[in-house]
Every structure is written in structure tokens, then in C-alpha cells.
């Protein structure tokens, strides 16, 4: 690992290593990237209350997330196509997550298969992110493979009925490579292989309702920004929601996820697990999200930059730095455990 990786410089270190079109793919957002900037800026608007003389030699970051005891309330977000970032790919990322006690979520458009991930990190907590394809047989096959490989929740991504306009990809005529597990499965079964164009934009609440009652594992609805949608997800029997704007890659102009989180927590926090992602760059951001009621936080780009900069060890370093800064921030705000991380540690806005 480049020993000098920090949470401030890791994107830069990654950019030096990555081919520019791949850097643009991982970094980019939709449209004018207003929401991309806003996701980060909204965290920076929160102020924390420094507390003293609490007795915080040790802090407890354990959390119960979707039926698992995680020692860190963090899940590596589903990020498509990680092998081009580093040959360690999703297998290395899953090992890095397991090593720090975080969960790992595999993308539908991953370089690796569910079995690859399970083999690489057999004791890690693993979830599958699902896109529903027009060819339902393809989605069903992917889910079956994941369940077979010990994945314990399905994160159904609902904010991509169409793909946002991503200028950084257009500039370089970037297209997802064919070397993806799902594309291989699609080929083998004779369905089309046109990546994201296969996603079915017609799925609706009735579909979610059926999915929740037909799968034996929790369905977590990823990509909710409105309390009303969260209520509907709860009514369908979802086990959780991820307050997310897809890392600002879909609706440019959508609000920052950390701004949407409190309303969702107030609406459904007592009925299902509310997770959040988007714009987390620091350990302090994790604490703000937890204080606002998130059960756990997904982090996407930061660990990917770690992977690009230094493979599995780089990703692990980034996750360790996030843990370390979460702990320091808990100590300085007087939180001995995550139960203490309430809105009371934040300066009200
Ligand atoms: C390069 C890239 C690829 C992504 N691929 C997927 C994907 O395949 N499925 C999905 O549900 N979300 C995907 N996302 C969204 C992430 O899961 C997550 O919501 C987002 O990255 C969180 O924001 P952050 O990167 O600021 O932490 C992707 C995001 C990025 C940056």
C-alpha cells in the first residue's frame, strides 16, 4: 500500500493510476454534477458538538445490520465493474470489507460472480444489488446464484429506470466492458448483453410487493429519497431502504442524501432499517449519518479509490481510516457507543 494514503488524497492517488476514461466512469455524476457536489457539501454543513470529560478511552462501533452483527456500521456500496480499477477486483474489496468488520454489496454489473466473492471472503457479510432485467430469467438466475453463495439480502436498486446523462462517459465514449459476470450469464442463456439497456423500466410497487413476499431474504430498496416512497416500501414488506441518489449519477438536481435522510427516518425508522449513501468521504460523515438515524452507511467511491491506488490493501487502508476517524469523532463528541450517536450531538439546523 502506498503508506501515505489518506482520506484526502486517495482520489488523487487513484487518478494517477487509472486510465482517464475509467477515472471518469468512477468519479462522474449526472448532468452538470450539481448533486454530485451537493452530496459532499451537505455533509460539510453539519456541525458537531464537542463534549468533554465523558470517559471515552474505548468506543463501541458495533451495529446490527440486516440480521448481522457488524463491528463497523459500514457497507461497501455496489459499484459496477471493479476489476478495471485493480486486478484484485470485487474479491479484494470483499476481503477488505470483511477484514474491518464491514459488509460488502456486490453489483449486478460486477466483474466477479457471487461465488467468486464468497470464495474470497467466506466469513464476510455479503449482499447482492439487483437490477431487474426485461429478461426476468436473467435476474432470477443472478439472485439464485447469490443465495446459493450465502448472500443474505437483496438490495433492489430502483433509481435507474433509465440511465442518467453522464458527460464524463459521453466525452470519452465510455461503455461498460463485456467482461462482466452478468453479461457472461446472459450470453450463456441466450439473452441480450446490452448492459444497462437490459434494465426493465416498467417495474412498479406491485413488483416490489411480489418480490418481498417471494424471496426468503430481506429486500432493501436502494434509491429512495422521499418519505412517501419509503412508506410504500415499508408497506410492501421491505426489510430496509437505502436513502440514495445513486452517487449523484441519476437525477442531477436531486437533493443531497444526508438532507433527505431525517424525513425518511421519521417516516419509517420504526418499521424498517434505514441506510444511506452518497458523499461520504470522512469518518465524521459516518457519524453524522448515524446521528441522523441511519442504521448503517454505504460508501462507494472512497474504497474504490483505495482499490485503484493499492488493490485490496489500499481498499482496506481506506476502510481502516474511515473506522479510525469515526472512532476519534465519537470520542470527541462523547459517544461511547452508536446508541449515543443521536441528533443531540449535532448542532440543530
Ligand atoms: C462507478 C460507480 C458505479 C456504480 N454502480 C452501481 C451499481 O452497479 N448498482 C447500484 O445500485 N449502484 C451503483 N452505484 C451507486 C453506489 O452504489 C452508491 O449509491 C454511491 O456510489 C454512493 O455514493 P459515494 O460514491 O459518494 O459513496 C455506482 C456508483 C459509482 C460511483
GROMACS .gro file of C-alpha atoms and ligand atoms in nm:
model
  380
    1UNK     CA    1   0.000   0.000   0.000
    2UNK     CA    2   0.122   0.348  -0.063
    3UNK     CA    3   0.169   0.425   0.309
    4UNK     CA    4   0.071   0.783   0.250
    5UNK     CA    5  -0.292   0.708   0.160
    6UNK     CA    6  -0.524   0.945   0.343
    7UNK     CA    7  -0.893   1.013   0.305
    8UNK     CA    8  -0.796   1.347   0.149
    9UNK     CA    9  -0.551   1.225  -0.113
   10UNK     CA   10  -0.681   0.882  -0.208
   11UNK     CA   11  -0.884   1.004  -0.506
   12UNK     CA   12  -0.577   1.181  -0.641
   13UNK     CA   13  -0.361   0.871  -0.593
   14UNK     CA   14  -0.624   0.666  -0.777
   15UNK     CA   15  -0.649   0.918  -1.060
   16UNK     CA   16  -0.273   0.890  -1.117
   17UNK     CA   17  -0.307   0.515  -1.165
   18UNK     CA   18  -0.628   0.493  -1.362
   19UNK     CA   19  -0.680   0.530  -1.731
   20UNK     CA   20  -0.868   0.863  -1.770
   21UNK     CA   21  -1.183   0.710  -1.911
   22UNK     CA   22  -1.204   0.469  -1.617
   23UNK     CA   23  -1.135   0.751  -1.374
   24UNK     CA   24  -1.420   0.943  -1.539
   25UNK     CA   25  -1.650   0.644  -1.503
   26UNK     CA   26  -1.587   0.603  -1.130
   27UNK     CA   27  -1.577   0.972  -1.046
   28UNK     CA   28  -1.853   1.108  -1.262
   29UNK     CA   29  -2.208   1.214  -1.186
   30UNK     CA   30  -2.510   1.302  -1.395
   31UNK     CA   31  -2.571   1.628  -1.577
   32UNK     CA   32  -2.388   1.933  -1.450
   33UNK     CA   33  -2.287   1.731  -1.141
   34UNK     CA   34  -2.479   1.967  -0.912
   35UNK     CA   35  -2.600   1.680  -0.696
   36UNK     CA   36  -2.252   1.524  -0.701
   37UNK     CA   37  -2.111   1.835  -0.535
   38UNK     CA   38  -2.416   1.873  -0.313
   39UNK     CA   39  -2.386   1.522  -0.163
   40UNK     CA   40  -2.045   1.619  -0.028
   41UNK     CA   41  -2.130   1.982   0.053
   42UNK     CA   42  -2.435   1.881   0.258
   43UNK     CA   43  -2.219   1.679   0.498
   44UNK     CA   44  -1.988   1.976   0.533
   45UNK     CA   45  -2.282   2.190   0.652
   46UNK     CA   46  -2.331   1.987   0.971
   47UNK     CA   47  -2.163   2.099   1.292
   48UNK     CA   48  -2.080   1.858   1.571
   49UNK     CA   49  -2.099   1.935   1.942
   50UNK     CA   50  -1.765   1.877   2.109
   51UNK     CA   51  -1.815   1.713   2.452
   52UNK     CA   52  -1.554   1.667   2.722
   53UNK     CA   53  -1.477   1.458   3.031
   54UNK     CA   54  -1.704   1.175   2.925
   55UNK     CA   55  -1.454   0.889   2.967
   56UNK     CA   56  -1.409   0.765   2.614
   57UNK     CA   57  -1.094   0.556   2.618
   58UNK     CA   58  -1.278   0.291   2.419
   59UNK     CA   59  -1.573   0.334   2.193
   60UNK     CA   60  -1.804   0.066   2.062
   61UNK     CA   61  -1.888   0.079   1.692
   62UNK     CA   62  -2.086  -0.246   1.679
   63UNK     CA   63  -2.415  -0.235   1.497
   64UNK     CA   64  -2.683  -0.481   1.400
   65UNK     CA   65  -2.745  -0.450   1.025
   66UNK     CA   66  -2.992  -0.665   0.833
   67UNK     CA   67  -2.955  -0.951   1.076
   68UNK     CA   68  -2.577  -0.932   1.116
   69UNK     CA   69  -2.352  -0.801   1.389
   70UNK     CA   70  -2.109  -0.571   1.213
   71UNK     CA   71  -1.821  -0.422   1.408
   72UNK     CA   72  -1.842  -0.120   1.180
   73UNK     CA   73  -2.179   0.019   1.058
   74UNK     CA   74  -2.050   0.043   0.703
   75UNK     CA   75  -2.129  -0.150   0.387
   76UNK     CA   76  -1.915  -0.117   0.076
   77UNK     CA   77  -2.165   0.010  -0.182
   78UNK     CA   78  -2.238  -0.182  -0.500
   79UNK     CA   79  -2.005  -0.034  -0.759
   80UNK     CA   80  -2.010  -0.183  -1.105
   81UNK     CA   81  -1.700  -0.326  -1.261
   82UNK     CA   82  -1.418  -0.316  -1.008
   83UNK     CA   83  -1.153  -0.528  -1.182
   84UNK     CA   84  -1.055  -0.244  -1.417
   85UNK     CA   85  -0.975  -0.039  -1.105
   86UNK     CA   86  -0.731  -0.308  -0.988
   87UNK     CA   87  -0.685  -0.674  -1.065
   88UNK     CA   88  -0.789  -0.755  -0.705
   89UNK     CA   89  -1.140  -0.650  -0.809
   90UNK     CA   90  -1.452  -0.732  -0.609
   91UNK     CA   91  -1.278  -1.026  -0.444
   92UNK     CA   92  -1.016  -0.792  -0.295
   93UNK     CA   93  -1.283  -0.539  -0.199
   94UNK     CA   94  -1.491  -0.807  -0.025
   95UNK     CA   95  -1.184  -0.926   0.167
   96UNK     CA   96  -1.102  -0.568   0.267
   97UNK     CA   97  -1.459  -0.517   0.394
   98UNK     CA   98  -1.455  -0.842   0.591
   99UNK     CA   99  -1.117  -0.755   0.743
  100UNK     CA  100  -1.255  -0.437   0.901
  101UNK     CA  101  -1.590  -0.586   1.006
  102UNK     CA  102  -1.792  -0.407   0.737
  103UNK     CA  103  -2.041  -0.558   0.492
  104UNK     CA  104  -1.995  -0.584   0.116
  105UNK     CA  105  -2.258  -0.540  -0.154
  106UNK     CA  106  -2.193  -0.690  -0.497
  107UNK     CA  107  -2.321  -0.502  -0.803
  108UNK     CA  108  -2.535  -0.665  -1.073
  109UNK     CA  109  -2.267  -0.540  -1.312
  110UNK     CA  110  -1.970  -0.680  -1.122
  111UNK     CA  111  -1.656  -0.822  -1.274
  112UNK     CA  112  -1.681  -1.113  -1.027
  113UNK     CA  113  -1.956  -1.367  -0.962
  114UNK     CA  114  -2.131  -1.420  -0.628
  115UNK     CA  115  -1.940  -1.747  -0.591
  116UNK     CA  116  -1.607  -1.567  -0.653
  117UNK     CA  117  -1.687  -1.323  -0.373
  118UNK     CA  118  -1.799  -1.595  -0.134
  119UNK     CA  119  -1.480  -1.789  -0.207
  120UNK     CA  120  -1.261  -1.484  -0.149
  121UNK     CA  121  -1.423  -1.373   0.178
  122UNK     CA  122  -1.615  -1.673   0.312
  123UNK     CA  123  -1.680  -1.516   0.652
  124UNK     CA  124  -1.773  -1.172   0.520
  125UNK     CA  125  -2.126  -1.035   0.530
  126UNK     CA  126  -2.244  -1.009   0.170
  127UNK     CA  127  -2.545  -0.865  -0.005
  128UNK     CA  128  -2.644  -0.858  -0.373
  129UNK     CA  129  -2.753  -0.543  -0.553
  130UNK     CA  130  -3.019  -0.629  -0.807
  131UNK     CA  131  -3.133  -0.464  -1.125
  132UNK     CA  132  -3.445  -0.621  -1.266
  133UNK     CA  133  -3.396  -0.710  -1.630
  134UNK     CA  134  -3.658  -0.725  -1.901
  135UNK     CA  135  -3.550  -1.086  -1.918
  136UNK     CA  136  -3.669  -1.191  -1.572
  137UNK     CA  137  -3.495  -1.525  -1.608
  138UNK     CA  138  -3.162  -1.341  -1.600
  139UNK     CA  139  -3.241  -1.153  -1.276
  140UNK     CA  140  -3.378  -1.471  -1.119
  141UNK     CA  141  -3.062  -1.660  -1.212
  142UNK     CA  142  -2.842  -1.394  -1.054
  143UNK     CA  143  -3.046  -1.399  -0.733
  144UNK     CA  144  -3.033  -1.779  -0.724
  145UNK     CA  145  -2.655  -1.773  -0.761
  146UNK     CA  146  -2.624  -1.519  -0.480
  147UNK     CA  147  -2.849  -1.707  -0.240
  148UNK     CA  148  -2.658  -2.024  -0.318
  149UNK     CA  149  -2.334  -1.840  -0.234
  150UNK     CA  150  -2.457  -1.725   0.107
  151UNK     CA  151  -2.565  -1.370   0.026
  152UNK     CA  152  -2.818  -1.266   0.289
  153UNK     CA  153  -3.006  -0.965   0.149
  154UNK     CA  154  -3.105  -0.825  -0.188
  155UNK     CA  155  -3.064  -0.451  -0.244
  156UNK     CA  156  -3.310  -0.372  -0.521
  157UNK     CA  157  -3.194  -0.058  -0.699
  158UNK     CA  158  -3.496   0.146  -0.805
  159UNK     CA  159  -3.343   0.477  -0.912
  160UNK     CA  160  -3.228   0.360  -1.253
  161UNK     CA  161  -3.534   0.308  -1.476
  162UNK     CA  162  -3.322   0.492  -1.732
  163UNK     CA  163  -2.955   0.584  -1.714
  164UNK     CA  164  -2.864   0.941  -1.621
  165UNK     CA  165  -2.674   1.151  -1.870
  166UNK     CA  166  -2.312   1.127  -1.767
  167UNK     CA  167  -2.099   1.371  -1.958
  168UNK     CA  168  -1.767   1.225  -1.848
  169UNK     CA  169  -1.867   0.895  -2.008
  170UNK     CA  170  -2.000   1.066  -2.322
  171UNK     CA  171  -1.679   1.264  -2.364
  172UNK     CA  172  -1.476   0.950  -2.392
  173UNK     CA  173  -1.743   0.729  -2.547
  174UNK     CA  174  -1.716   0.508  -2.241
  175UNK     CA  175  -1.914   0.183  -2.247
  176UNK     CA  176  -1.920  -0.090  -1.985
  177UNK     CA  177  -1.698  -0.379  -2.091
  178UNK     CA  178  -1.843  -0.715  -2.187
  179UNK     CA  179  -1.626  -0.881  -1.925
  180UNK     CA  180  -1.892  -0.880  -1.653
  181UNK     CA  181  -2.039  -1.175  -1.470
  182UNK     CA  182  -2.398  -1.090  -1.562
  183UNK     CA  183  -2.307  -1.049  -1.927
  184UNK     CA  184  -2.148  -1.394  -1.922
  185UNK     CA  185  -2.465  -1.537  -1.766
  186UNK     CA  186  -2.679  -1.356  -2.025
  187UNK     CA  187  -2.469  -1.496  -2.309
  188UNK     CA  188  -2.488  -1.846  -2.174
  189UNK     CA  189  -2.868  -1.824  -2.152
  190UNK     CA  190  -2.906  -1.658  -2.492
  191UNK     CA  191  -3.046  -1.325  -2.370
  192UNK     CA  192  -2.917  -0.989  -2.489
  193UNK     CA  193  -2.596  -0.848  -2.348
  194UNK     CA  194  -2.653  -0.478  -2.384
  195UNK     CA  195  -2.568  -0.395  -2.024
  196UNK     CA  196  -2.776  -0.124  -1.862
  197UNK     CA  197  -3.022  -0.119  -2.152
  198UNK     CA  198  -3.146  -0.454  -2.025
  199UNK     CA  199  -3.286  -0.296  -1.709
  200UNK     CA  200  -3.667  -0.304  -1.704
  201UNK     CA  201  -3.810   0.049  -1.661
  202UNK     CA  202  -4.165  -0.085  -1.615
  203UNK     CA  203  -4.123  -0.233  -1.267
  204UNK     CA  204  -4.351  -0.078  -1.007
  205UNK     CA  205  -4.473  -0.111  -0.647
  206UNK     CA  206  -4.671  -0.424  -0.734
  207UNK     CA  207  -4.345  -0.581  -0.849
  208UNK     CA  208  -4.176  -0.487  -0.522
  209UNK     CA  209  -4.467  -0.630  -0.327
  210UNK     CA  210  -4.432  -0.965  -0.506
  211UNK     CA  211  -4.054  -0.968  -0.469
  212UNK     CA  212  -4.072  -0.903  -0.095
  213UNK     CA  213  -4.312  -1.190  -0.041
  214UNK     CA  214  -4.134  -1.435  -0.270
  215UNK     CA  215  -3.772  -1.405  -0.153
  216UNK     CA  216  -3.658  -1.573   0.165
  217UNK     CA  217  -3.416  -1.289   0.248
  218UNK     CA  218  -3.478  -0.919   0.321
  219UNK     CA  219  -3.533  -0.691   0.024
  220UNK     CA  220  -3.379  -0.348   0.074
  221UNK     CA  221  -3.500  -0.076  -0.161
  222UNK     CA  222  -3.200   0.125  -0.277
  223UNK     CA  223  -3.259   0.470  -0.418
  224UNK     CA  224  -3.535   0.621  -0.204
  225UNK     CA  225  -3.526   0.996  -0.135
  226UNK     CA  226  -3.884   1.071  -0.029
  227UNK     CA  227  -4.068   0.975   0.289
  228UNK     CA  228  -4.376   0.876   0.089
  229UNK     CA  229  -4.177   0.626  -0.117
  230UNK     CA  230  -4.020   0.489   0.199
  231UNK     CA  231  -4.368   0.436   0.347
  232UNK     CA  232  -4.473   0.245   0.038
  233UNK     CA  233  -4.159   0.031   0.057
  234UNK     CA  234  -4.243  -0.048   0.419
  235UNK     CA  235  -4.599  -0.136   0.323
  236UNK     CA  236  -4.466  -0.380   0.062
  237UNK     CA  237  -4.268  -0.558   0.332
  238UNK     CA  238  -3.921  -0.432   0.251
  239UNK     CA  239  -3.662  -0.501   0.519
  240UNK     CA  240  -3.492  -0.170   0.461
  241UNK     CA  241  -3.437   0.128   0.237
  242UNK     CA  242  -3.118   0.295   0.126
  243UNK     CA  243  -3.162   0.670   0.107
  244UNK     CA  244  -2.958   0.720  -0.208
  245UNK     CA  245  -2.934   0.919  -0.528
  246UNK     CA  246  -2.702   0.662  -0.683
  247UNK     CA  247  -2.391   0.859  -0.602
  248UNK     CA  248  -2.543   1.151  -0.798
  249UNK     CA  249  -2.527   0.955  -1.122
  250UNK     CA  250  -2.901   0.965  -1.198
  251UNK     CA  251  -3.118   1.271  -1.127
  252UNK     CA  252  -2.900   1.580  -1.134
  253UNK     CA  253  -3.081   1.833  -0.919
  254UNK     CA  254  -3.188   1.572  -0.667
  255UNK     CA  255  -3.115   1.682  -0.314
  256UNK     CA  256  -2.827   1.554  -0.109
  257UNK     CA  257  -2.899   1.222   0.055
  258UNK     CA  258  -2.799   1.344   0.400
  259UNK     CA  259  -3.062   1.618   0.365
  260UNK     CA  260  -3.330   1.362   0.271
  261UNK     CA  261  -3.236   1.116   0.546
  262UNK     CA  262  -3.413   1.270   0.850
  263UNK     CA  263  -3.756   1.274   0.685
  264UNK     CA  264  -3.721   0.911   0.584
  265UNK     CA  265  -3.606   0.810   0.932
  266UNK     CA  266  -3.900   0.994   1.088
  267UNK     CA  267  -4.145   0.829   0.847
  268UNK     CA  268  -4.032   0.465   0.862
  269UNK     CA  269  -3.740   0.431   1.103
  270UNK     CA  270  -3.952   0.227   1.342
  271UNK     CA  271  -4.066  -0.014   1.070
  272UNK     CA  272  -3.753  -0.098   0.874
  273UNK     CA  273  -3.381  -0.032   0.862
  274UNK     CA  274  -3.286   0.297   0.705
  275UNK     CA  275  -2.943   0.305   0.541
  276UNK     CA  276  -2.793   0.592   0.348
  277UNK     CA  277  -2.520   0.656   0.094
  278UNK     CA  278  -2.374   0.938  -0.113
  279UNK     CA  279  -2.095   1.182  -0.046
  280UNK     CA  280  -1.931   1.007   0.247
  281UNK     CA  281  -1.564   1.098   0.236
  282UNK     CA  282  -1.466   1.106   0.605
  283UNK     CA  283  -1.527   0.914   0.926
  284UNK     CA  284  -1.705   1.220   1.064
  285UNK     CA  285  -1.959   1.188   0.779
  286UNK     CA  286  -2.038   0.837   0.901
  287UNK     CA  287  -2.114   0.974   1.247
  288UNK     CA  288  -2.341   1.248   1.110
  289UNK     CA  289  -2.539   0.989   0.913
  290UNK     CA  290  -2.568   0.759   1.215
  291UNK     CA  291  -2.668   1.052   1.437
  292UNK     CA  292  -2.945   1.138   1.191
  293UNK     CA  293  -3.081   0.787   1.230
  294UNK     CA  294  -2.911   0.569   0.969
  295UNK     CA  295  -2.860   0.210   1.078
  296UNK     CA  296  -2.554   0.182   0.857
  297UNK     CA  297  -2.386   0.375   0.580
  298UNK     CA  298  -2.286   0.260   0.233
  299UNK     CA  299  -1.967   0.405   0.094
  300UNK     CA  300  -1.885   0.381  -0.275
  301UNK     CA  301  -1.611   0.591  -0.426
  302UNK     CA  302  -1.368   0.617  -0.132
  303UNK     CA  303  -1.297   0.241  -0.110
  304UNK     CA  304  -1.286   0.221  -0.490
  305UNK     CA  305  -1.014   0.488  -0.489
  306UNK     CA  306  -0.831   0.279  -0.231
  307UNK     CA  307  -0.864  -0.027  -0.452
  308UNK     CA  308  -0.733   0.164  -0.753
  309UNK     CA  309  -0.445   0.313  -0.554
  310UNK     CA  310  -0.331  -0.005  -0.383
  311UNK     CA  311  -0.552  -0.306  -0.453
  312UNK     CA  312  -0.708  -0.496  -0.164
  313UNK     CA  313  -0.462  -0.341   0.079
  314UNK     CA  314  -0.543   0.009  -0.043
  315UNK     CA  315  -0.917  -0.051  -0.006
  316UNK     CA  316  -0.859  -0.192   0.340
  317UNK     CA  317  -0.649   0.110   0.436
  318UNK     CA  318  -0.932   0.344   0.333
  319UNK     CA  319  -1.184   0.146   0.535
  320UNK     CA  320  -0.949   0.144   0.835
  321UNK     CA  321  -0.907   0.520   0.808
  322UNK     CA  322  -1.286   0.563   0.796
  323UNK     CA  323  -1.314   0.345   1.108
  324UNK     CA  324  -1.038   0.529   1.287
  325UNK     CA  325  -1.186   0.869   1.215
  326UNK     CA  326  -1.533   0.750   1.314
  327UNK     CA  327  -1.388   0.639   1.648
  328UNK     CA  328  -1.198   0.963   1.703
  329UNK     CA  329  -1.510   1.164   1.618
  330UNK     CA  330  -1.716   0.954   1.861
  331UNK     CA  331  -1.456   1.014   2.132
  332UNK     CA  332  -1.456   1.389   2.075
  333UNK     CA  333  -1.837   1.411   2.070
  334UNK     CA  334  -1.866   1.198   2.383
  335UNK     CA  335  -2.026   0.893   2.219
  336UNK     CA  336  -1.922   0.569   2.386
  337UNK     CA  337  -2.135   0.362   2.151
  338UNK     CA  338  -2.356   0.417   1.849
  339UNK     CA  339  -2.657   0.437   2.080
  340UNK     CA  340  -2.511   0.770   2.196
  341UNK     CA  341  -2.490   0.896   1.839
  342UNK     CA  342  -2.821   1.082   1.832
  343UNK     CA  343  -2.929   1.415   1.687
  344UNK     CA  344  -2.818   1.564   2.020
  345UNK     CA  345  -2.454   1.554   1.905
  346UNK     CA  346  -2.540   1.777   1.610
  347UNK     CA  347  -2.599   2.148   1.615
  348UNK     CA  348  -2.963   2.172   1.507
  349UNK     CA  349  -3.035   2.338   1.176
  350LIG     C1  350  -1.869   0.395  -1.058
  350LIG     C2  351  -1.997   0.368  -0.989
  350LIG     C3  352  -2.070   0.256  -1.022
  350LIG     C4  353  -2.189   0.227  -0.956
  350LIG     N1  354  -2.255   0.113  -0.989
  350LIG     C5  355  -2.370   0.086  -0.922
  350LIG     C6  356  -2.440  -0.035  -0.949
  350LIG     O1  357  -2.399  -0.116  -1.032
  350LIG     N2  358  -2.556  -0.057  -0.882
  350LIG     C7  359  -2.603   0.029  -0.788
  350LIG     O2  360  -2.709   0.006  -0.729
  350LIG     N3  361  -2.538   0.143  -0.759
  350LIG     C8  362  -2.423   0.171  -0.823
  350LIG     N4  363  -2.355   0.287  -0.791
  350LIG     C9  364  -2.403   0.371  -0.680
  350LIG    C10  365  -2.340   0.327  -0.547
  350LIG     O3  366  -2.389   0.203  -0.506
  350LIG    C11  367  -2.367   0.427  -0.433
  350LIG     O4  368  -2.504   0.455  -0.429
  350LIG    C12  369  -2.287   0.557  -0.447
  350LIG     O5  370  -2.163   0.533  -0.506
  350LIG    C13  371  -2.268   0.621  -0.311
  350LIG     O6  372  -2.205   0.744  -0.324
  350LIG     P1  373  -2.048   0.770  -0.297
  350LIG     O7  374  -1.977   0.711  -0.413
  350LIG     O8  375  -2.041   0.916  -0.291
  350LIG     O9  376  -2.010   0.700  -0.167
  350LIG    C14  377  -2.236   0.316  -0.855
  350LIG    C15  378  -2.162   0.429  -0.823
  350LIG    C16  379  -2.043   0.455  -0.886
  350LIG    C17  380  -1.964   0.576  -0.844
   0.00000   0.00000   0.00000
